Amino acid sequence: MERTSLTVLALLVCLSIAVVKGEDPYLFFEWNVTYGTISPLGVPLQGILINGQLPGPRINCTSNNNIVVNVFNHLDEPLLLTWNGVQQRKNSWQDGTPGTMCPIMPGTNFTYRFQVKDQIGSFFYFPTTNLHRAAGGFGGINVHSRALIPVPFDNPADEYNVFVGDWYNKGYKSLKKILDGGRTIGRPDGIHINGKSSKVGDKVAESLFTIEAGKTYRYRFCNVGMRTSVNVRFQGHPMKLVEMEGSHTMQNIYESLDLHVGQCFSVLVTADQEPKDYYMIVSSRFLKQAHLSSVAIIRYANGKGPASSDLPTPPPENTEGIAWSINQFRSFRWNLTASAARPNPQGSYHYGQINITRTFKIVNSRSEVDGKLRFALNGISHTDADTPFKLAEYFGATEKFFKYDLMADEFQTGLNKVIVAPNIKNGTFRNFVEIIFENREKTIQTYHLDGYSFFAVAIEPGMWSPEKRKNYNLVDAINRHSIQVYPNSWAAVMTTLDNAGLWNLRSEMWERFYLGQQLYFSVLSPARSLRDEYNLPDNHPLCGVVNGMPMPSPYKA
């Protein structure tokens, strides 16, 4: 059957289901993933495009919409896309990580089906396979509030997605060979803004966005880079922070904002200056012996005159810069009176009054195993298997691939040997847990948890101990899905493991992710009920040892 006929048939089936069940609206997308020549820093290389674009197509949706994305893989390698920040309630089958899904093989397609259930905010998608993240393949997921749910700011004149991050000119296949050979990929070559880079005074000054005097615009920033924190700022225009990773924030004004790898936030900027060109500046943070930056033109409609070369001062670096950035983190507060995806106020969930049932204290490390570079969490450097762990669990074949809880809940002092193995932690369904990230290295870290949001209650220098809990923000910490951990510092988050499935906790520093700094939480519902978790989808490909095995009994309502 022709591809078009298949798409139309799928559309009719889903529409008929939606009408019969009275479901929330469906949005349909067809994406063709291909190679293409890109030049983010002016050096042509092979990148990954979606429908010929970088950034890729934007998913512009509303809370509770059902998203259907038919992905055709035209690469010569397996492919998976993950939806960074989308919680995939009861549905880790769609999460797009190697531990949960078989990849989309070259020349084939797979249709992701998921719901942005009870979420609003700024998120992004990207590929998780074969270091593809270094080649592009990213795009925005903008989840708007439903029409009847009030938003704590006026509708902007327009909204723009801005993807920023570091970039390497070697190409992703060369970077993969370096990592596979046991070496580090080193410092990046530059910073891009939406897949392009410019310097102050460049003669080819194409504008990134055009704005009109007197109007206010929403900019959704995401750091899609490999390892580098950045600072963003506008020439002559302060930013009002309004949303961070799915939560409305207290609307503080900032001249510049740090944005760490894998993180997103939204700011409002009012066009209230003399109509002409202005620079948006993105510069690296906490990179030793290197300072990288890029600019983009923000142009007033009918404006006259180029942007001034007098740029706003970047924040400090080194120890002073870390203190500056920690203080900025502490200024972020959850807007307790604003509605989120539901009409009840965000602050109606009193997380600070819930007893902690389990604490995970996780320490990252860098070492060599058999002469090759590896990164680990509590001494375990994660490695994937031919069969996704979620499928092995579903088919009852876990003993062939991994042991649960190989990693201890707390780092064992004096543990020098690193074990390379699948890192799967048992998480008790509906437990309220505390996760401590302790960074004893000299480089900044960022962590992300799939399937959940968590309360980022504290970041401090030094080492964590139980008495540090007295410094937690137990009232209005931002509910988000990622957290940065500064050098020789710790960060604490709290969440309820109420989303059954297998969920990736990972370093967003992709070199570290690729070489083992990640784990999976297995959160199983003892009821084996559809109220808690969906069954394996009919269209889900099978691979590895489960291919050909008899199907397990499905969950029931």
mmCIF file of C-alpha atoms in Angstrom, residues 118-475:
data_model
loop_
_atom_site.group_PDB
_atom_site.id
_atom_site.type_symbol
_atom_site.label_atom_id
_atom_site.label_comp_id
_atom_site.label_asym_id
_atom_site.label_seq_id
_atom_site.Cartn_x
_atom_site.Cartn_y
_atom_site.Cartn_z
ATOM 1 C CA ASP A 118 -1.579 17.419 32.321
ATOM 2 C CA GLN A 119 1.437 19.350 31.077
ATOM 3 C CA ILE A 120 2.224 22.805 29.752
ATOM 4 C CA GLY A 121 5.554 24.369 28.881
ATOM 5 C CA SER A 122 8.654 24.350 26.693
ATOM 6 C CA PHE A 123 10.321 21.054 25.749
ATOM 7 C CA PHE A 124 12.313 19.594 22.853
ATOM 8 C CA TYR A 125 12.956 16.349 21.029
ATOM 9 C CA PHE A 126 16.264 14.906 19.855
ATOM 10 C CA PRO A 127 17.828 11.558 18.769
ATOM 11 C CA THR A 128 19.283 9.254 21.435
ATOM 12 C CA THR A 129 21.081 6.746 19.184
ATOM 13 C CA ASN A 130 24.707 6.578 17.995
ATOM 14 C CA LEU A 131 25.743 10.061 19.128
ATOM 15 C CA HIS A 132 23.183 11.517 16.694
ATOM 16 C CA ARG A 133 22.602 14.349 19.136
ATOM 17 C CA ALA A 134 25.868 15.862 17.873
ATOM 18 C CA ALA A 135 24.416 16.035 14.342
ATOM 19 C CA GLY A 136 21.151 17.895 14.923
ATOM 20 C CA GLY A 137 17.742 16.251 14.652
ATOM 21 C CA PHE A 138 16.286 18.497 17.362
ATOM 22 C CA GLY A 139 13.134 20.587 17.474
ATOM 23 C CA GLY A 140 10.598 22.193 19.791
ATOM 24 C CA ILE A 141 7.589 20.918 21.687
ATOM 25 C CA ASN A 142 5.424 23.827 22.825
ATOM 26 C CA VAL A 143 2.542 22.770 25.066
ATOM 27 C CA HIS A 144 -0.015 25.529 25.603
ATOM 28 C CA SER A 145 -2.640 25.827 28.304
ATOM 29 C CA ARG A 146 -6.217 24.977 27.413
ATOM 30 C CA ALA A 147 -8.391 27.964 26.555
ATOM 31 C CA LEU A 148 -10.315 27.879 29.843
ATOM 32 C CA ILE A 149 -7.177 27.768 32.021
ATOM 33 C CA PRO A 150 -5.844 31.254 32.843
ATOM 34 C CA VAL A 151 -2.186 31.993 32.090
ATOM 35 C CA PRO A 152 -0.387 34.449 34.421
ATOM 36 C CA PHE A 153 0.626 36.822 31.619
ATOM 37 C CA ASP A 154 -0.991 38.431 28.585
ATOM 38 C CA ASN A 155 -0.799 36.639 25.262
ATOM 39 C CA PRO A 156 2.418 37.684 23.512
ATOM 40 C CA ALA A 157 2.391 39.151 20.009
ATOM 41 C CA ASP A 158 4.283 36.033 18.881
ATOM 42 C CA GLU A 159 6.504 33.335 20.319
ATOM 43 C CA TYR A 160 9.838 32.061 19.076
ATOM 44 C CA ASN A 161 11.807 28.881 19.719
ATOM 45 C CA VAL A 162 15.516 29.445 20.240
ATOM 46 C CA PHE A 163 17.790 26.386 20.321
ATOM 47 C CA VAL A 164 21.286 27.105 21.552
ATOM 48 C CA GLY A 165 24.264 24.956 22.361
ATOM 49 C CA ASP A 166 27.848 24.039 21.672
ATOM 50 C CA TRP A 167 28.954 22.447 18.397
ATOM 51 C CA TYR A 168 31.812 20.291 17.109
ATOM 52 C CA ASN A 169 33.180 20.580 13.588
ATOM 53 C CA LYS A 170 34.474 17.002 13.484
ATOM 54 C CA GLY A 171 31.080 15.502 12.658
ATOM 55 C CA TYR A 172 29.180 13.030 14.781
ATOM 56 C CA LYS A 173 30.700 9.874 13.242
ATOM 57 C CA SER A 174 34.221 11.096 13.992
ATOM 58 C CA LEU A 175 33.178 12.027 17.532
ATOM 59 C CA LYS A 176 31.692 8.557 18.005
ATOM 60 C CA LYS A 177 34.961 6.935 16.884
ATOM 61 C CA ILE A 178 36.870 9.046 19.395
ATOM 62 C CA LEU A 179 34.598 7.951 22.247
ATOM 63 C CA ASP A 180 34.555 4.320 21.108
ATOM 64 C CA GLY A 181 38.343 4.473 21.088
ATOM 65 C CA GLY A 182 38.370 5.440 24.741
ATOM 66 C CA ARG A 183 39.210 9.129 24.431
ATOM 67 C CA THR A 184 37.360 12.349 25.229
ATOM 68 C CA ILE A 185 35.885 14.547 22.488
ATOM 69 C CA GLY A 186 37.377 17.583 24.241
ATOM 70 C CA ARG A 187 36.158 21.158 24.066
ATOM 71 C CA PRO A 188 33.628 22.210 21.426
ATOM 72 C CA ASP A 189 34.480 24.503 18.527
ATOM 73 C CA GLY A 190 31.769 27.078 18.987
ATOM 74 C CA ILE A 191 28.202 28.025 19.885
ATOM 75 C CA HIS A 192 25.217 27.950 17.539
ATOM 76 C CA ILE A 193 21.819 29.640 17.667
ATOM 77 C CA ASN A 194 19.151 27.678 15.780
ATOM 78 C CA GLY A 195 21.867 25.883 13.817
ATOM 79 C CA LYS A 196 23.751 29.031 12.801
ATOM 80 C CA SER A 197 26.441 31.262 14.240
ATOM 81 C CA SER A 198 27.529 34.852 13.753
ATOM 82 C CA LYS A 199 29.963 37.302 15.257
ATOM 83 C CA VAL A 200 29.540 40.960 16.022
ATOM 84 C CA GLY A 201 29.973 43.002 12.863
ATOM 85 C CA ASP A 202 29.465 40.167 10.369
ATOM 86 C CA LYS A 203 28.470 41.687 7.031
ATOM 87 C CA VAL A 204 25.885 38.992 6.336
ATOM 88 C CA ALA A 205 23.517 39.992 9.110
ATOM 89 C CA GLU A 206 20.306 38.091 8.442
ATOM 90 C CA SER A 207 17.855 38.639 11.282
ATOM 91 C CA LEU A 208 16.802 35.737 13.449
ATOM 92 C CA PHE A 209 13.442 37.333 14.308
ATOM 93 C CA THR A 210 11.609 40.535 13.428
ATOM 94 C CA ILE A 211 9.644 42.366 16.107
ATOM 95 C CA GLU A 212 7.369 45.402 16.201
ATOM 96 C CA ALA A 213 7.833 48.366 18.509
ATOM 97 C CA GLY A 214 5.617 48.335 21.589
ATOM 98 C CA LYS A 215 4.810 44.616 21.456
ATOM 99 C CA THR A 216 5.893 41.806 23.813
ATOM 100 C CA TYR A 217 7.272 38.486 22.583
ATOM 101 C CA ARG A 218 7.817 35.092 24.163
ATOM 102 C CA TYR A 219 11.168 33.392 23.575
ATOM 103 C CA ARG A 220 11.366 29.683 24.421
ATOM 104 C CA PHE A 221 15.058 28.886 24.948
ATOM 105 C CA CYS A 222 16.451 25.330 25.066
ATOM 106 C CA ASN A 223 20.070 24.237 25.428
ATOM 107 C CA VAL A 224 20.426 21.317 22.983
ATOM 108 C CA GLY A 225 24.221 21.167 23.187
ATOM 109 C CA MET A 226 26.596 18.366 24.087
ATOM 110 C CA ARG A 227 28.293 19.606 27.245
ATOM 111 C CA THR A 228 28.400 23.393 27.637
ATOM 112 C CA SER A 229 26.296 25.616 29.879
ATOM 113 C CA VAL A 230 25.546 28.966 28.265
ATOM 114 C CA ASN A 231 24.379 32.424 29.222
ATOM 115 C CA VAL A 232 21.721 34.216 27.147
ATOM 116 C CA ARG A 233 21.002 37.928 27.075
ATOM 117 C CA PHE A 234 19.519 40.611 24.830
ATOM 118 C CA GLN A 235 21.201 43.860 23.987
ATOM 119 C CA GLY A 236 19.212 46.662 25.648
ATOM 120 C CA HIS A 237 16.237 44.460 26.530
ATOM 121 C CA PRO A 238 15.703 42.814 29.937
ATOM 122 C CA MET A 239 13.969 39.435 30.163
ATOM 123 C CA LYS A 240 10.993 38.499 32.317
ATOM 124 C CA LEU A 241 11.165 34.805 33.254
ATOM 125 C CA VAL A 242 7.674 33.261 33.068
ATOM 126 C CA GLU A 243 8.062 29.495 32.621
ATOM 127 C CA MET A 244 10.692 26.842 33.238
ATOM 128 C CA GLU A 245 10.398 23.233 32.041
ATOM 129 C CA GLY A 246 6.631 23.109 32.423
ATOM 130 C CA SER A 247 6.085 25.324 35.481
ATOM 131 C CA HIS A 248 5.012 28.951 35.672
ATOM 132 C CA THR A 249 7.588 30.930 37.637
ATOM 133 C CA MET A 250 7.535 34.081 39.686
ATOM 134 C CA GLN A 251 8.104 36.756 37.073
ATOM 135 C CA ASN A 252 11.486 38.164 38.007
ATOM 136 C CA ILE A 253 13.437 40.420 35.648
ATOM 137 C CA TYR A 254 16.917 39.364 34.501
ATOM 138 C CA GLU A 255 19.584 41.015 32.381
ATOM 139 C CA SER A 256 21.049 37.581 31.600
ATOM 140 C CA LEU A 257 20.186 33.970 32.377
ATOM 141 C CA ASP A 258 22.285 30.823 32.617
ATOM 142 C CA LEU A 259 20.887 27.868 30.669
ATOM 143 C CA HIS A 260 22.401 24.446 31.301
ATOM 144 C CA VAL A 261 22.517 21.489 28.928
ATOM 145 C CA GLY A 262 19.108 19.902 28.378
ATOM 146 C CA GLN A 263 17.196 22.729 30.055
ATOM 147 C CA CYS A 264 14.485 25.057 28.695
ATOM 148 C CA PHE A 265 12.788 28.230 29.878
ATOM 149 C CA SER A 266 10.521 30.977 28.532
ATOM 150 C CA VAL A 267 11.052 34.726 28.818
ATOM 151 C CA LEU A 268 8.983 37.721 27.777
ATOM 152 C CA VAL A 269 10.813 40.577 26.049
ATOM 153 C CA THR A 270 9.139 43.879 25.218
ATOM 154 C CA ALA A 271 10.218 45.820 22.126
ATOM 155 C CA ASP A 272 10.498 49.186 23.897
ATOM 156 C CA GLN A 273 13.780 50.546 22.540
ATOM 157 C CA GLU A 274 14.756 52.680 19.565
ATOM 158 C CA PRO A 275 13.643 50.791 16.398
ATOM 159 C CA LYS A 276 16.807 49.286 14.908
ATOM 160 C CA ASP A 277 18.825 46.054 15.134
ATOM 161 C CA TYR A 278 19.874 44.480 18.427
ATOM 162 C CA TYR A 279 21.973 41.460 19.278
ATOM 163 C CA MET A 280 20.895 38.351 21.112
ATOM 164 C CA ILE A 281 24.070 36.987 22.712
ATOM 165 C CA VAL A 282 24.784 33.389 23.733
ATOM 166 C CA SER A 283 28.116 32.695 25.428
ATOM 167 C CA SER A 284 29.712 29.685 27.072
ATOM 168 C CA ARG A 285 29.896 29.196 30.828
ATOM 169 C CA PHE A 286 32.450 27.353 32.970
ATOM 170 C CA LEU A 287 34.692 26.259 30.080
ATOM 171 C CA LYS A 288 38.306 26.219 31.135
ATOM 172 C CA GLN A 289 40.703 28.162 28.904
ATOM 173 C CA ALA A 290 37.989 28.903 26.373
ATOM 174 C CA HIS A 291 35.235 31.444 25.894
ATOM 175 C CA LEU A 292 32.850 30.752 23.037
ATOM 176 C CA SER A 293 30.003 32.961 21.886
ATOM 177 C CA SER A 294 27.597 33.644 19.068
ATOM 178 C CA VAL A 295 25.145 36.414 18.304
ATOM 179 C CA ALA A 296 21.927 36.741 16.333
ATOM 180 C CA ILE A 297 20.126 39.819 15.065
ATOM 181 C CA ILE A 298 16.745 40.799 16.513
ATOM 182 C CA ARG A 299 15.335 43.355 14.054
ATOM 183 C CA TYR A 300 12.640 45.956 14.608
ATOM 184 C CA ALA A 301 10.222 46.192 11.698
ATOM 185 C CA ASN A 302 10.917 49.453 9.830
ATOM 186 C CA GLY A 303 13.880 49.981 12.116
ATOM 187 C CA LYS A 304 16.879 51.995 10.998
ATOM 188 C CA GLY A 305 20.453 51.276 11.913
ATOM 189 C CA PRO A 306 22.712 48.320 12.678
ATOM 190 C CA ALA A 307 23.192 46.775 16.088
ATOM 191 C CA SER A 308 25.754 48.436 18.324
ATOM 192 C CA SER A 309 29.013 46.578 18.935
ATOM 193 C CA ASP A 310 28.738 47.510 22.617
ATOM 194 C CA LEU A 311 27.513 44.230 24.117
ATOM 195 C CA PRO A 312 26.129 43.714 27.626
ATOM 196 C CA THR A 313 28.698 42.390 30.063
ATOM 197 C CA PRO A 314 28.653 38.624 30.573
ATOM 198 C CA PRO A 315 28.426 37.224 34.117
ATOM 199 C CA PRO A 316 31.652 36.368 35.968
ATOM 200 C CA GLU A 317 33.480 33.060 35.529
ATOM 201 C CA ASN A 318 35.464 30.727 37.800
ATOM 202 C CA THR A 319 34.537 30.507 41.490
ATOM 203 C CA GLU A 320 32.811 33.872 41.467
ATOM 204 C CA GLY A 321 30.788 32.806 38.440
ATOM 205 C CA ILE A 322 29.617 29.603 40.141
ATOM 206 C CA ALA A 323 28.432 31.603 43.166
ATOM 207 C CA TRP A 324 26.651 34.016 40.795
ATOM 208 C CA SER A 325 24.931 31.144 39.005
ATOM 209 C CA ILE A 326 23.889 29.390 42.253
ATOM 210 C CA ASN A 327 22.363 32.637 43.482
ATOM 211 C CA GLN A 328 20.446 32.930 40.240
ATOM 212 C CA PHE A 329 19.129 29.382 40.700
ATOM 213 C CA ARG A 330 17.934 30.349 44.192
ATOM 214 C CA SER A 331 16.004 33.282 42.749
ATOM 215 C CA PHE A 332 13.812 30.933 40.688
ATOM 216 C CA ARG A 333 10.484 30.357 42.415
ATOM 217 C CA TRP A 334 7.349 28.432 41.523
ATOM 218 C CA ASN A 335 4.293 30.638 40.975
ATOM 219 C CA LEU A 336 2.001 29.064 43.574
ATOM 220 C CA THR A 337 -1.090 31.030 42.538
ATOM 221 C CA ALA A 338 -0.932 30.270 38.807
ATOM 222 C CA SER A 339 -2.839 27.398 37.250
ATOM 223 C CA ALA A 340 -0.823 24.896 35.260
ATOM 224 C CA ALA A 341 -2.376 22.238 33.028
ATOM 225 C CA ARG A 342 -5.320 21.995 35.437
ATOM 226 C CA PRO A 343 -7.353 24.781 37.039
ATOM 227 C CA ASN A 344 -6.053 24.103 40.565
ATOM 228 C CA PRO A 345 -3.112 26.277 41.650
ATOM 229 C CA GLN A 346 0.382 24.853 41.182
ATOM 230 C CA GLY A 347 1.115 25.206 44.884
ATOM 231 C CA SER A 348 -1.788 22.982 45.920
ATOM 232 C CA TYR A 349 0.701 20.099 45.918
ATOM 233 C CA HIS A 350 2.463 20.520 49.273
ATOM 234 C CA TYR A 351 5.562 18.463 48.593
ATOM 235 C CA GLY A 352 7.386 19.794 51.647
ATOM 236 C CA GLN A 353 4.914 18.041 53.967
ATOM 237 C CA ILE A 354 5.448 14.524 52.553
ATOM 238 C CA ASN A 355 7.745 12.108 54.364
ATOM 239 C CA ILE A 356 10.721 10.862 52.340
ATOM 240 C CA THR A 357 10.570 7.081 51.949
ATOM 241 C CA ARG A 358 13.901 6.557 50.189
ATOM 242 C CA THR A 359 17.059 8.549 49.482
ATOM 243 C CA PHE A 360 19.356 7.988 46.532
ATOM 244 C CA LYS A 361 22.748 9.657 46.888
ATOM 245 C CA ILE A 362 24.423 9.568 43.497
ATOM 246 C CA VAL A 363 28.058 10.501 42.891
ATOM 247 C CA ASN A 364 29.389 10.870 39.344
ATOM 248 C CA SER A 365 32.917 9.822 38.428
ATOM 249 C CA ARG A 366 35.346 9.709 35.529
ATOM 250 C CA SER A 367 37.816 6.852 35.188
ATOM 251 C CA GLU A 368 39.356 4.357 32.799
ATOM 252 C CA VAL A 369 38.262 0.754 32.352
ATOM 253 C CA ASP A 370 40.670 -1.452 30.386
ATOM 254 C CA GLY A 371 42.441 1.686 29.210
ATOM 255 C CA LYS A 372 39.284 3.358 27.897
ATOM 256 C CA LEU A 373 37.419 6.380 29.221
ATOM 257 C CA ARG A 374 34.214 5.610 31.160
ATOM 258 C CA PHE A 375 31.815 7.664 33.266
ATOM 259 C CA ALA A 376 29.879 6.158 36.148
ATOM 260 C CA LEU A 377 27.236 6.714 38.835
ATOM 261 C CA ASN A 378 28.147 5.218 42.216
ATOM 262 C CA GLY A 379 30.733 3.043 40.501
ATOM 263 C CA ILE A 380 28.427 1.606 37.801
ATOM 264 C CA SER A 381 29.023 2.628 34.184
ATOM 265 C CA HIS A 382 25.840 1.812 32.297
ATOM 266 C CA THR A 383 25.836 -0.145 29.054
ATOM 267 C CA ASP A 384 22.860 -1.038 26.846
ATOM 268 C CA ALA A 385 21.919 -4.495 25.618
ATOM 269 C CA ASP A 386 20.609 -5.847 22.309
ATOM 270 C CA THR A 387 17.182 -6.227 23.912
ATOM 271 C CA PRO A 388 15.666 -3.099 25.495
ATOM 272 C CA PHE A 389 15.349 -3.607 29.239
ATOM 273 C CA LYS A 390 11.673 -2.667 29.244
ATOM 274 C CA LEU A 391 10.916 -5.422 26.744
ATOM 275 C CA ALA A 392 12.984 -7.923 28.740
ATOM 276 C CA GLU A 393 10.951 -6.988 31.816
ATOM 277 C CA TYR A 394 7.614 -7.275 30.003
ATOM 278 C CA PHE A 395 8.475 -10.692 28.577
ATOM 279 C CA GLY A 396 9.952 -11.985 31.844
ATOM 280 C CA ALA A 397 13.468 -12.344 30.428
ATOM 281 C CA THR A 398 15.411 -9.986 32.704
ATOM 282 C CA GLU A 399 17.806 -12.655 33.985
ATOM 283 C CA LYS A 400 19.369 -12.841 30.520
ATOM 284 C CA PHE A 401 20.436 -9.192 30.559
ATOM 285 C CA PHE A 402 20.733 -7.495 33.915
ATOM 286 C CA LYS A 403 20.506 -7.615 37.667
ATOM 287 C CA TYR A 404 18.418 -5.080 39.535
ATOM 288 C CA ASP A 405 20.065 -2.744 42.042
ATOM 289 C CA LEU A 406 23.641 -3.439 41.034
ATOM 290 C CA MET A 407 24.211 0.174 42.033
ATOM 291 C CA ALA A 408 23.851 0.944 45.727
ATOM 292 C CA ASP A 409 21.473 3.694 46.843
ATOM 293 C CA GLU A 410 24.445 5.539 48.283
ATOM 294 C CA PHE A 411 27.995 5.889 47.028
ATOM 295 C CA GLN A 412 30.345 3.533 48.863
ATOM 296 C CA THR A 413 33.360 5.435 50.168
ATOM 297 C CA GLY A 414 36.606 3.881 48.996
ATOM 298 C CA LEU A 415 34.994 2.242 45.968
ATOM 299 C CA ASN A 416 37.651 2.528 43.269
ATOM 300 C CA LYS A 417 36.662 -0.161 40.785
ATOM 301 C CA VAL A 418 34.135 0.800 38.109
ATOM 302 C CA ILE A 419 31.812 -1.920 36.804
ATOM 303 C CA VAL A 420 30.523 -1.675 33.227
ATOM 304 C CA ALA A 421 27.026 -3.194 33.232
ATOM 305 C CA PRO A 422 23.348 -2.311 32.806
ATOM 306 C CA ASN A 423 22.360 0.002 35.660
ATOM 307 C CA ILE A 424 18.719 -0.694 36.572
ATOM 308 C CA LYS A 425 17.342 0.488 39.904
ATOM 309 C CA ASN A 426 14.115 -0.780 41.425
ATOM 310 C CA GLY A 427 11.816 2.063 42.395
ATOM 311 C CA THR A 428 8.781 1.372 44.553
ATOM 312 C CA PHE A 429 5.560 2.542 42.912
ATOM 313 C CA ARG A 430 4.218 5.754 44.499
ATOM 314 C CA ASN A 431 7.136 6.164 46.908
ATOM 315 C CA PHE A 432 8.177 9.760 47.624
ATOM 316 C CA VAL A 433 11.925 9.851 47.075
ATOM 317 C CA GLU A 434 14.840 12.205 47.471
ATOM 318 C CA ILE A 435 17.703 12.147 44.969
ATOM 319 C CA ILE A 436 21.007 13.772 45.882
ATOM 320 C CA PHE A 437 23.463 14.457 43.068
ATOM 321 C CA GLU A 438 26.965 15.004 44.431
ATOM 322 C CA ASN A 439 29.580 16.236 41.992
ATOM 323 C CA ARG A 440 33.148 15.780 43.243
ATOM 324 C CA GLU A 441 34.638 16.602 39.854
ATOM 325 C CA LYS A 442 35.844 19.952 38.525
ATOM 326 C CA THR A 443 33.328 20.175 35.672
ATOM 327 C CA ILE A 444 29.654 21.104 35.801
ATOM 328 C CA GLN A 445 27.020 18.374 35.399
ATOM 329 C CA THR A 446 23.364 18.361 34.334
ATOM 330 C CA TYR A 447 20.904 15.541 35.027
ATOM 331 C CA HIS A 448 17.490 14.788 33.557
ATOM 332 C CA LEU A 449 14.811 12.290 34.626
ATOM 333 C CA ASP A 450 12.389 10.907 32.035
ATOM 334 C CA GLY A 451 8.801 10.204 33.010
ATOM 335 C CA TYR A 452 8.640 12.695 35.859
ATOM 336 C CA SER A 453 9.065 16.209 37.039
ATOM 337 C CA PHE A 454 10.767 16.840 40.378
ATOM 338 C CA PHE A 455 11.122 19.647 42.873
ATOM 339 C CA ALA A 456 14.610 21.162 42.650
ATOM 340 C CA VAL A 457 14.897 22.013 46.348
ATOM 341 C CA ALA A 458 18.573 22.905 46.803
ATOM 342 C CA ILE A 459 21.989 23.458 45.273
ATOM 343 C CA GLU A 460 25.002 24.160 47.488
ATOM 344 C CA PRO A 461 28.811 23.952 47.398
ATOM 345 C CA GLY A 462 30.580 21.150 49.232
ATOM 346 C CA MET A 463 29.350 17.674 50.155
ATOM 347 C CA TRP A 464 25.823 16.689 51.158
ATOM 348 C CA SER A 465 24.852 15.401 54.595
ATOM 349 C CA PRO A 466 21.411 14.852 56.160
ATOM 350 C CA GLU A 467 21.584 18.101 58.140
ATOM 351 C CA LYS A 468 21.667 19.959 54.803
ATOM 352 C CA ARG A 469 17.937 19.252 54.533
ATOM 353 C CA LYS A 470 17.296 22.259 56.767
ATOM 354 C CA ASN A 471 18.376 24.419 53.797
ATOM 355 C CA TYR A 472 15.859 22.902 51.358
ATOM 356 C CA ASN A 473 13.192 25.072 49.776
ATOM 357 C CA LEU A 474 10.112 23.112 50.845
ATOM 358 C CA VAL A 475 7.576 25.711 49.752
#
